[in-house]
mmCIF file of C-alpha atoms in Angstrom:
data_model
loop_
_atom_site.group_PDB
_atom_site.id
_atom_site.type_symbol
_atom_site.label_atom_id
_atom_site.label_comp_id
_atom_site.label_asym_id
_atom_site.label_seq_id
_atom_site.Cartn_x
_atom_site.Cartn_y
_atom_site.Cartn_z
ATOM 1 C CA UNK Y 1201 -6.130 -8.608 7.095
ATOM 2 C CA UNK Y 1202 -5.115 -5.650 4.945
ATOM 3 C CA UNK Y 1203 -7.170 -5.156 1.767
ATOM 4 C CA UNK Y 1204 -6.709 -2.598 -1.012
ATOM 5 C CA UNK Y 1205 -9.243 -1.520 -3.626
ATOM 6 C CA UNK Y 1206 -7.693 -0.125 -6.803
ATOM 7 C CA UNK Y 1207 -8.842 0.654 -10.341
ATOM 8 C CA UNK Y 1208 -9.136 3.453 -12.850
ATOM 9 C CA UNK Y 1209 -11.098 6.574 -11.968
ATOM 10 C CA UNK Y 1210 -14.822 5.939 -12.314
ATOM 11 C CA UNK Y 1211 -14.494 2.156 -12.173
ATOM 12 C CA UNK Y 1212 -16.514 1.978 -8.977
ATOM 13 C CA UNK Y 1213 -13.718 1.052 -6.585
ATOM 14 C CA UNK Y 1214 -14.987 3.412 -3.878
ATOM 15 C CA UNK Y 1215 -18.501 2.011 -4.203
ATOM 16 C CA UNK Y 1216 -17.196 -1.570 -4.053
ATOM 17 C CA UNK Y 1217 -14.902 -0.838 -1.117
ATOM 18 C CA UNK Y 1218 -17.796 0.787 0.778
ATOM 19 C CA UNK Y 1219 -20.026 -2.224 0.094
ATOM 20 C CA UNK Y 1220 -17.297 -4.575 1.299
ATOM 21 C CA UNK Y 1221 -16.847 -2.489 4.454
ATOM 22 C CA UNK Y 1222 -20.608 -2.560 5.074
ATOM 23 C CA UNK Y 1223 -20.704 -6.330 4.604
ATOM 24 C CA UNK Y 1224 -17.938 -6.774 7.185
ATOM 25 C CA UNK Y 1225 -19.540 -4.390 9.666
ATOM 26 C CA UNK Y 1226 -22.886 -6.183 9.317
ATOM 27 C CA UNK Y 1227 -21.263 -9.304 10.805
ATOM 28 C CA UNK Y 1228 -19.753 -7.368 13.709
ATOM 29 C CA UNK Y 1229 -16.195 -7.652 12.389
ATOM 30 C CA UNK Y 1230 -13.767 -4.924 13.533
ATOM 31 C CA UNK Y 1231 -12.930 -2.692 10.548
ATOM 32 C CA UNK Y 1232 -10.446 0.138 10.108
ATOM 33 C CA UNK Y 1233 -11.019 1.983 6.812
ATOM 34 C CA UNK Y 1234 -8.696 4.425 5.053
ATOM 35 C CA UNK Y 1235 -9.617 6.779 2.226
ATOM 36 C CA UNK Y 1236 -6.310 7.216 0.389
ATOM 37 C CA UNK Y 1237 -7.816 8.482 -2.854
ATOM 38 C CA UNK Y 1238 -7.136 12.000 -4.140
ATOM 39 C CA UNK Y 1239 -10.932 12.284 -4.517
ATOM 40 C CA UNK Y 1240 -12.254 11.736 -1.015
ATOM 41 C CA UNK Y 1241 -15.595 9.925 -1.459
ATOM 42 C CA UNK Y 1242 -15.427 6.946 0.892
ATOM 43 C CA UNK Y 1243 -17.061 8.886 3.735
ATOM 44 C CA UNK Y 1244 -20.141 9.775 1.693
ATOM 45 C CA UNK Y 1245 -20.270 6.220 0.298
ATOM 46 C CA UNK Y 1246 -20.488 5.042 3.907
ATOM 47 C CA UNK Y 1247 -23.420 7.363 4.573
ATOM 48 C CA UNK Y 1248 -21.906 10.621 5.805
ATOM 49 C CA UNK Y 1249 -23.461 13.777 4.428
ATOM 50 C CA UNK Y 1250 -21.284 16.265 2.550
ATOM 51 C CA UNK Y 1251 -20.668 18.443 5.604
ATOM 52 C CA UNK Y 1252 -19.681 15.479 7.781
ATOM 53 C CA UNK Y 1253 -17.349 14.139 5.084
ATOM 54 C CA UNK Y 1254 -15.721 17.544 4.610
ATOM 55 C CA UNK Y 1255 -15.141 17.812 8.370
ATOM 56 C CA UNK Y 1256 -13.239 14.520 8.657
ATOM 57 C CA UNK Y 1257 -9.795 15.126 10.216
ATOM 58 C CA UNK Y 1258 -7.040 14.878 7.610
ATOM 59 C CA UNK Y 1259 -4.173 12.538 8.433
ATOM 60 C CA UNK Y 1260 -1.834 14.637 6.299
ATOM 61 C CA UNK Y 1261 -2.440 17.617 8.582
ATOM 62 C CA UNK Y 1262 -1.585 15.542 11.659
ATOM 63 C CA UNK Y 1263 1.565 13.876 10.403
ATOM 64 C CA UNK Y 1264 3.795 15.289 13.206
ATOM 65 C CA UNK Y 1265 1.476 13.747 15.814
ATOM 66 C CA UNK Y 1266 1.435 10.420 13.956
ATOM 67 C CA UNK Y 1267 5.226 10.323 13.693
ATOM 68 C CA UNK Y 1268 5.747 11.293 17.320
ATOM 69 C CA UNK Y 1269 3.439 8.535 18.529
ATOM 70 C CA UNK Y 1270 4.829 5.798 16.279
ATOM 71 C CA UNK Y 1271 8.436 6.651 17.039
ATOM 72 C CA UNK Y 1272 7.959 5.695 20.680
ATOM 73 C CA UNK Y 1273 11.336 4.938 22.248
ATOM 74 C CA UNK Y 1274 12.935 3.476 19.123
ATOM 75 C CA UNK Y 1275 16.640 4.324 19.613
ATOM 76 C CA UNK Y 1276 17.326 4.125 15.869
ATOM 77 C CA UNK Y 1277 15.128 7.169 15.181
ATOM 78 C CA UNK Y 1278 16.745 10.343 16.465
ATOM 79 C CA UNK Y 1279 13.573 12.429 16.267
ATOM 80 C CA UNK Y 1280 10.107 12.383 14.762
ATOM 81 C CA UNK Y 1281 11.322 14.950 12.224
ATOM 82 C CA UNK Y 1282 13.626 12.324 10.681
ATOM 83 C CA UNK Y 1283 10.785 9.887 10.020
ATOM 84 C CA UNK Y 1284 9.550 9.644 6.436
ATOM 85 C CA UNK Y 1285 6.574 7.802 4.925
ATOM 86 C CA UNK Y 1286 8.550 4.540 4.597
ATOM 87 C CA UNK Y 1287 10.178 4.477 8.045
ATOM 88 C CA UNK Y 1288 9.828 0.891 9.333
ATOM 89 C CA UNK Y 1289 9.073 -0.054 12.933
ATOM 90 C CA UNK Y 1290 11.733 -1.485 15.208
ATOM 91 C CA UNK Y 1291 12.363 -2.294 18.833
ATOM 92 C CA UNK Y 1292 10.768 0.479 20.891
ATOM 93 C CA UNK Y 1293 8.371 1.676 18.185
ATOM 94 C CA UNK Y 1294 4.729 2.100 19.099
ATOM 95 C CA UNK Y 1295 2.473 -0.104 16.993
ATOM 96 C CA UNK Y 1296 -1.155 0.385 16.045
ATOM 97 C CA UNK Y 1297 -3.770 -2.296 16.583
ATOM 98 C CA UNK Y 1298 -7.210 -2.382 14.998
ATOM 99 C CA UNK Y 1299 -9.276 -2.573 18.197
ATOM 100 C CA UNK Y 1300 -7.330 -0.316 20.539
ATOM 101 C CA UNK Y 1301 -7.615 3.326 21.523
ATOM 102 C CA UNK Y 1302 -4.573 5.505 20.885
ATOM 103 C CA UNK Y 1303 -3.681 9.152 20.172
ATOM 104 C CA UNK Y 1304 -3.541 8.551 16.400
ATOM 105 C CA UNK Y 1305 -7.120 7.269 16.298
ATOM 106 C CA UNK Y 1306 -8.231 9.989 18.704
ATOM 107 C CA UNK Y 1307 -6.868 12.654 16.365
ATOM 108 C CA UNK Y 1308 -7.585 11.140 12.963
ATOM 109 C CA UNK Y 1309 -10.383 8.555 13.094
ATOM 110 C CA UNK Y 1310 -14.145 8.988 13.034
ATOM 111 C CA UNK Y 1311 -16.508 6.227 14.064
ATOM 112 C CA UNK Y 1312 -19.133 5.687 11.360
ATOM 113 C CA UNK Y 1313 -22.274 3.820 12.388
ATOM 114 C CA UNK Y 1314 -23.500 1.293 9.831
ATOM 115 C CA UNK Y 1315 -26.231 -1.348 9.785
ATOM 116 C CA UNK Y 1316 -25.384 -3.804 12.516
ATOM 117 C CA UNK Y 1317 -22.004 -2.336 13.376
ATOM 118 C CA UNK Y 1318 -19.540 0.528 13.175
ATOM 119 C CA UNK Y 1319 -16.188 1.181 11.539
ATOM 120 C CA UNK Y 1320 -13.309 3.560 12.141
ATOM 121 C CA UNK Y 1321 -12.702 5.799 9.133
ATOM 122 C CA UNK Y 1322 -9.466 7.712 8.489
ATOM 123 C CA UNK Y 1323 -8.808 9.974 5.492
ATOM 124 C CA UNK Y 1324 -5.646 11.398 3.971
ATOM 125 C CA UNK Y 1325 -7.274 14.759 3.398
ATOM 126 C CA UNK Y 1326 -8.361 16.557 0.269
ATOM 127 C CA UNK Y 1327 -5.992 18.094 -2.260
ATOM 128 C CA UNK Y 1328 -6.682 21.742 -1.507
ATOM 129 C CA UNK Y 1329 -6.261 24.909 -3.566
ATOM 130 C CA UNK Y 1330 -3.138 25.680 -1.503
ATOM 131 C CA UNK Y 1331 -1.578 22.406 -2.720
ATOM 132 C CA UNK Y 1332 -2.110 23.062 -6.418
ATOM 133 C CA UNK Y 1333 1.149 23.402 -8.305
ATOM 134 C CA UNK Y 1334 3.335 23.124 -5.197
ATOM 135 C CA UNK Y 1335 2.582 19.811 -3.490
ATOM 136 C CA UNK Y 1336 2.594 16.135 -4.360
ATOM 137 C CA UNK Y 1337 -0.447 14.143 -3.272
ATOM 138 C CA UNK Y 1338 1.807 11.336 -2.112
ATOM 139 C CA UNK Y 1339 2.927 13.580 0.736
ATOM 140 C CA UNK Y 1340 -0.595 13.046 2.057
ATOM 141 C CA UNK Y 1341 -0.868 9.313 1.370
ATOM 142 C CA UNK Y 1342 2.475 8.951 3.138
ATOM 143 C CA UNK Y 1343 0.564 9.165 6.413
ATOM 144 C CA UNK Y 1344 -1.385 6.039 5.433
ATOM 145 C CA UNK Y 1345 1.793 4.189 4.453
ATOM 146 C CA UNK Y 1346 3.468 5.068 7.749
ATOM 147 C CA UNK Y 1347 0.466 3.836 9.723
ATOM 148 C CA UNK Y 1348 0.248 0.583 7.760
ATOM 149 C CA UNK Y 1349 3.967 0.014 8.359
ATOM 150 C CA UNK Y 1350 3.254 0.112 12.097
ATOM 151 C CA UNK Y 1351 -0.123 -1.665 12.077
ATOM 152 C CA UNK Y 1352 -0.580 -5.130 13.593
ATOM 153 C CA UNK Y 1353 -3.750 -6.923 12.500
ATOM 154 C CA UNK Y 1354 -5.085 -10.421 12.975
ATOM 155 C CA UNK Y 1355 -7.115 -12.871 10.862
ATOM 156 C CA UNK Y 1356 -10.441 -11.660 12.246
ATOM 157 C CA UNK Y 1357 -9.639 -7.945 11.823
ATOM 158 C CA UNK Y 1358 -9.980 -5.992 8.600
ATOM 159 C CA UNK Y 1359 -8.107 -2.960 7.307
ATOM 160 C CA UNK Y 1360 -9.652 -1.687 4.063
ATOM 161 C CA UNK Y 1361 -7.951 1.004 1.961
ATOM 162 C CA UNK Y 1362 -9.619 2.818 -0.920
ATOM 163 C CA UNK Y 1363 -6.522 3.647 -2.973
ATOM 164 C CA UNK Y 1364 -5.857 6.489 -5.373
ATOM 165 C CA UNK Y 1365 -6.955 5.797 -8.943
ATOM 166 C CA UNK Y 1366 -4.890 4.129 -11.645
ATOM 167 C CA UNK Y 1367 -1.241 3.314 -11.074
ATOM 168 C CA UNK Y 1368 -0.479 6.301 -8.819
ATOM 169 C CA UNK Y 1369 -0.014 3.989 -5.834
ATOM 170 C CA UNK Y 1370 3.238 2.748 -7.392
ATOM 171 C CA UNK Y 1371 4.877 6.081 -6.566
ATOM 172 C CA UNK Y 1372 5.563 4.565 -3.133
ATOM 173 C CA UNK Y 1373 5.774 1.147 -1.526
ATOM 174 C CA UNK Y 1374 2.146 1.403 -0.422
ATOM 175 C CA UNK Y 1375 1.031 -1.166 -3.006
ATOM 176 C CA UNK Y 1376 2.952 -3.911 -1.145
ATOM 177 C CA UNK Y 1377 1.268 -3.299 2.219
ATOM 178 C CA UNK Y 1378 -1.712 -5.590 1.596
ATOM 179 C CA UNK Y 1379 -2.625 -9.245 1.962
ATOM 180 C CA UNK Y 1380 -4.850 -8.957 -1.090
ATOM 181 C CA UNK Y 1381 -5.598 -6.275 -3.677
ATOM 182 C CA UNK Y 1382 -8.963 -6.095 -5.419
ATOM 183 C CA UNK Y 1383 -8.733 -4.373 -8.783
ATOM 184 C CA UNK Y 1384 -12.137 -3.113 -9.869
ATOM 185 C CA UNK Y 1385 -12.397 -3.241 -13.662
ATOM 186 C CA UNK Y 1386 -15.162 -2.290 -16.051
ATOM 187 C CA UNK Y 1387 -15.608 -4.462 -19.171
ATOM 188 C CA UNK Y 1388 -13.857 -1.919 -21.401
ATOM 189 C CA UNK Y 1389 -10.421 -1.594 -22.984
ATOM 190 C CA UNK Y 1390 -9.538 1.227 -20.589
ATOM 191 C CA UNK Y 1391 -10.774 -0.778 -17.632
ATOM 192 C CA UNK Y 1392 -8.541 -3.753 -18.341
ATOM 193 C CA UNK Y 1393 -5.559 -1.594 -19.352
ATOM 194 C CA UNK Y 1394 -5.208 -0.494 -15.716
ATOM 195 C CA UNK Y 1395 -5.295 -4.167 -14.721
ATOM 196 C CA UNK Y 1396 -2.462 -4.996 -17.111
ATOM 197 C CA UNK Y 1397 -0.369 -2.068 -15.900
ATOM 198 C CA UNK Y 1398 -0.982 -2.903 -12.248
ATOM 199 C CA UNK Y 1399 -0.162 -6.571 -12.741
ATOM 200 C CA UNK Y 1400 3.008 -5.735 -14.639
ATOM 201 C CA UNK Y 1401 4.269 -3.302 -11.985
ATOM 202 C CA UNK Y 1402 3.403 -5.639 -9.115
ATOM 203 C CA UNK Y 1403 4.775 -8.795 -10.746
ATOM 204 C CA UNK Y 1404 8.061 -8.906 -8.806
ATOM 205 C CA UNK Y 1405 6.585 -8.147 -5.386
ATOM 206 C CA UNK Y 1406 4.268 -11.088 -4.730
ATOM 207 C CA UNK Y 1407 1.126 -8.916 -4.797
ATOM 208 C CA UNK Y 1408 -2.015 -11.051 -4.527
ATOM 209 C CA UNK Y 1409 -4.230 -9.433 -7.176
ATOM 210 C CA UNK Y 1410 -7.845 -10.389 -7.900
ATOM 211 C CA UNK Y 1411 -10.163 -8.637 -10.337
ATOM 212 C CA UNK Y 1412 -13.728 -7.662 -9.500
ATOM 213 C CA UNK Y 1413 -15.662 -6.922 -12.673
ATOM 214 C CA UNK Y 1414 -18.040 -4.003 -12.219
ATOM 215 C CA UNK Y 1415 -20.938 -2.694 -14.318
ATOM 216 C CA UNK Y 1416 -21.245 -6.078 -15.996
ATOM 217 C CA UNK Y 1417 -24.529 -6.218 -17.900
ATOM 218 C CA UNK Y 1418 -24.527 -9.540 -19.704
ATOM 219 C CA UNK Y 1419 -22.664 -12.526 -21.108
ATOM 220 C CA UNK Y 1420 -20.757 -10.388 -23.612
ATOM 221 C CA UNK Y 1421 -19.294 -8.243 -20.804
ATOM 222 C CA UNK Y 1422 -18.437 -11.344 -18.790
ATOM 223 C CA UNK Y 1423 -16.791 -13.072 -21.758
ATOM 224 C CA UNK Y 1424 -14.749 -9.926 -22.456
ATOM 225 C CA UNK Y 1425 -13.394 -9.806 -18.903
ATOM 226 C CA UNK Y 1426 -12.640 -13.526 -18.859
ATOM 227 C CA UNK Y 1427 -10.704 -13.201 -22.104
ATOM 228 C CA UNK Y 1428 -8.728 -10.164 -20.911
ATOM 229 C CA UNK Y 1429 -7.864 -11.019 -17.280
ATOM 230 C CA UNK Y 1430 -8.147 -14.819 -17.227
ATOM 231 C CA UNK Y 1431 -7.978 -16.570 -13.864
ATOM 232 C CA UNK Y 1432 -7.466 -13.280 -12.015
ATOM 233 C CA UNK Y 1433 -11.201 -12.577 -12.467
ATOM 234 C CA UNK Y 1434 -12.797 -13.443 -9.135
ATOM 235 C CA UNK Y 1435 -16.368 -12.245 -9.445
ATOM 236 C CA UNK Y 1436 -18.535 -9.687 -11.226
ATOM 237 C CA UNK Y 1437 -21.058 -7.147 -10.023
ATOM 238 C CA UNK Y 1438 -23.928 -5.820 -12.110
ATOM 239 C CA UNK Y 1439 -26.638 -3.209 -11.766
ATOM 240 C CA UNK Y 1440 -27.816 -2.506 -8.222
ATOM 241 C CA UNK Y 1441 -30.928 -0.571 -7.242
ATOM 242 C CA UNK Y 1442 -29.504 -0.561 -3.705
ATOM 243 C CA UNK Y 1443 -26.346 1.206 -4.875
ATOM 244 C CA UNK Y 1444 -28.369 3.683 -6.939
ATOM 245 C CA UNK Y 1445 -30.371 4.596 -3.816
ATOM 246 C CA UNK Y 1446 -27.160 4.852 -1.777
ATOM 247 C CA UNK Y 1447 -25.643 7.219 -4.332
ATOM 248 C CA UNK Y 1448 -28.701 9.434 -3.928
ATOM 249 C CA UNK Y 1449 -28.063 9.545 -0.178
ATOM 250 C CA UNK Y 1450 -30.974 7.259 0.686
ATOM 251 C CA UNK Y 1451 -29.498 3.788 1.244
ATOM 252 C CA UNK Y 1452 -31.989 1.069 2.261
ATOM 253 C CA UNK Y 1453 -31.130 -1.386 5.000
ATOM 254 C CA UNK Y 1454 -28.025 -3.292 3.969
ATOM 255 C CA UNK Y 1455 -29.804 -6.637 4.277
ATOM 256 C CA UNK Y 1456 -31.879 -5.560 1.261
ATOM 257 C CA UNK Y 1457 -28.840 -5.625 -1.044
ATOM 258 C CA UNK Y 1458 -29.477 -7.890 -4.024
ATOM 259 C CA UNK Y 1459 -28.636 -11.562 -3.492
ATOM 260 C CA UNK Y 1460 -26.175 -11.696 -6.400
ATOM 261 C CA UNK Y 1461 -24.207 -8.732 -5.108
ATOM 262 C CA UNK Y 1462 -24.270 -10.070 -1.558
ATOM 263 C CA UNK Y 1463 -22.888 -13.352 -2.882
ATOM 264 C CA UNK Y 1464 -20.072 -11.441 -4.590
ATOM 265 C CA UNK Y 1465 -19.144 -9.710 -1.327
ATOM 266 C CA UNK Y 1466 -19.245 -13.028 0.567
ATOM 267 C CA UNK Y 1467 -16.902 -14.586 -1.984
ATOM 268 C CA UNK Y 1468 -14.513 -11.649 -1.672
ATOM 269 C CA UNK Y 1469 -14.430 -12.106 2.095
ATOM 270 C CA UNK Y 1470 -13.748 -15.833 1.720
ATOM 271 C CA UNK Y 1471 -10.762 -15.045 -0.507
ATOM 272 C CA UNK Y 1472 -9.529 -12.411 1.954
ATOM 273 C CA UNK Y 1473 -9.749 -14.814 4.890
ATOM 274 C CA UNK Y 1474 -7.918 -17.556 3.016
ATOM 275 C CA UNK Y 1475 -5.120 -15.131 2.101
ATOM 276 C CA UNK Y 1476 -4.165 -14.925 5.765
ATOM 277 C CA UNK Y 1477 -2.760 -18.445 5.584
ATOM 278 C CA UNK Y 1478 -0.289 -17.243 2.924
ATOM 279 C CA UNK Y 1479 0.895 -14.214 4.917
ATOM 280 C CA UNK Y 1480 4.687 -13.888 4.938
ATOM 281 C CA UNK Y 1481 5.688 -11.214 7.439
ATOM 282 C CA UNK Y 1482 9.413 -11.640 6.784
ATOM 283 C CA UNK Y 1483 8.832 -10.774 3.118
ATOM 284 C CA UNK Y 1484 6.559 -7.935 4.235
ATOM 285 C CA UNK Y 1485 9.425 -6.480 6.278
ATOM 286 C CA UNK Y 1486 11.958 -7.005 3.487
ATOM 287 C CA UNK Y 1487 9.771 -5.049 1.093
ATOM 288 C CA UNK Y 1488 9.243 -2.332 3.689
ATOM 289 C CA UNK Y 1489 12.999 -1.989 4.162
ATOM 290 C CA UNK Y 1490 13.606 -2.108 0.389
ATOM 291 C CA UNK Y 1491 11.385 0.891 -0.261
ATOM 292 C CA UNK Y 1492 12.654 2.743 2.785
ATOM 293 C CA UNK Y 1493 16.268 2.474 1.651
ATOM 294 C CA UNK Y 1494 15.266 3.399 -1.885
ATOM 295 C CA UNK Y 1495 13.453 6.537 -0.684
ATOM 296 C CA UNK Y 1496 16.308 7.391 1.673
ATOM 297 C CA UNK Y 1497 18.848 7.305 -1.142
ATOM 298 C CA UNK Y 1498 16.570 9.109 -3.595
ATOM 299 C CA UNK Y 1499 15.525 12.074 -1.453
ATOM 300 C CA UNK Y 1500 15.122 11.254 2.243
ATOM 301 C CA UNK Y 1501 18.745 11.511 3.373
ATOM 302 C CA UNK Y 1502 19.170 14.873 1.728
ATOM 303 C CA UNK Y 1503 15.907 16.230 3.100
ATOM 304 C CA UNK Y 1504 16.431 15.086 6.699
ATOM 305 C CA UNK Y 1505 20.219 15.435 6.880
ATOM 306 C CA UNK Y 1506 20.683 11.932 8.331
ATOM 307 C CA UNK Y 1507 21.347 8.438 7.022
ATOM 308 C CA UNK Y 1508 17.841 6.988 7.114
ATOM 309 C CA UNK Y 1509 19.075 3.467 6.389
ATOM 310 C CA UNK Y 1510 20.272 3.460 10.015
ATOM 311 C CA UNK Y 1511 16.587 3.441 11.070
ATOM 312 C CA UNK Y 1512 16.276 -0.170 9.923
ATOM 313 C CA UNK Y 1513 16.208 -2.703 12.766
ATOM 314 C CA UNK Y 1514 17.504 -5.862 11.039
ATOM 315 C CA UNK Y 1515 16.128 -8.260 13.640
ATOM 316 C CA UNK Y 1516 12.608 -6.840 13.810
ATOM 317 C CA UNK Y 1517 9.649 -8.605 12.187
ATOM 318 C CA UNK Y 1518 6.160 -7.154 12.499
ATOM 319 C CA UNK Y 1519 3.581 -9.652 13.688
ATOM 320 C CA UNK Y 1520 0.783 -10.419 16.109
ATOM 321 C CA UNK Y 1521 3.216 -11.651 18.765
ATOM 322 C CA UNK Y 1522 5.136 -8.366 18.808
ATOM 323 C CA UNK Y 1523 4.660 -6.250 21.901
ATOM 324 C CA UNK Y 1524 5.017 -2.495 21.926
ATOM 325 C CA UNK Y 1525 5.704 0.018 24.687
ATOM 326 C CA UNK Y 1526 2.773 1.877 26.155
#
């Protein structure tokens, strides 16, 4: 199951995504986590100290390795250099699976030990001083999109992505790569404005969007969110002494998380698991191809010097039954 956490900056989406990851790991579920935010905080939210988080290998710096591995023996892709962030898999492509070992994980993933389990964490990489004024951050998140395009996951496996803030994710097709998207919203006008924008942009793409209200302090906050987002409001989260301790770098055992917040995480998992029954991999591939062709025509063909639409394998559908070359 592929899950995205989105919301405006400061809404608490990284905190909520880290809590959800911890709740999954505590049950022994296999989890692959991506930090695709321009502000890289998921590592520290999962308990890494500042030095460990800063030392995480950046996917953006290892994009040639990622492309070379995923290309495999796909005859439609002339070289790894002609792959772009939207390149879809086809016959001969190497696919990624949540529980396996592979060169991409070896180069880019760090195992983070949590209460009762461990997760693989991958990060896009920070926006450095060298990037200022000359680079687009989506060149870094493109590594995440390419991996998700080639990732096969099952109903008992979880891929959690902490997305960049606001509506920036709509600069690519990344927003369609998920079985469910949790939008973290504060009970404020600015908080729900991001929800409205996200819902409007995603309307034509079948995005399963549920709102998690954060920093909810009473009935007035709850009534405000219910009035503004309606049935999309799944659950709310309030003050947490556990989270406050975690933000100070001293998290208690996860089983000490407040009952109300644990219930919220359990409900989110129930919704995630039920979304698997609605998974439509043919639509998933159609959307992947749609954005690939759109990017090819917009800039990709000119940049690579080839017709990138020829990379599309019309008979290929990504799914659990697909086999990939070693």
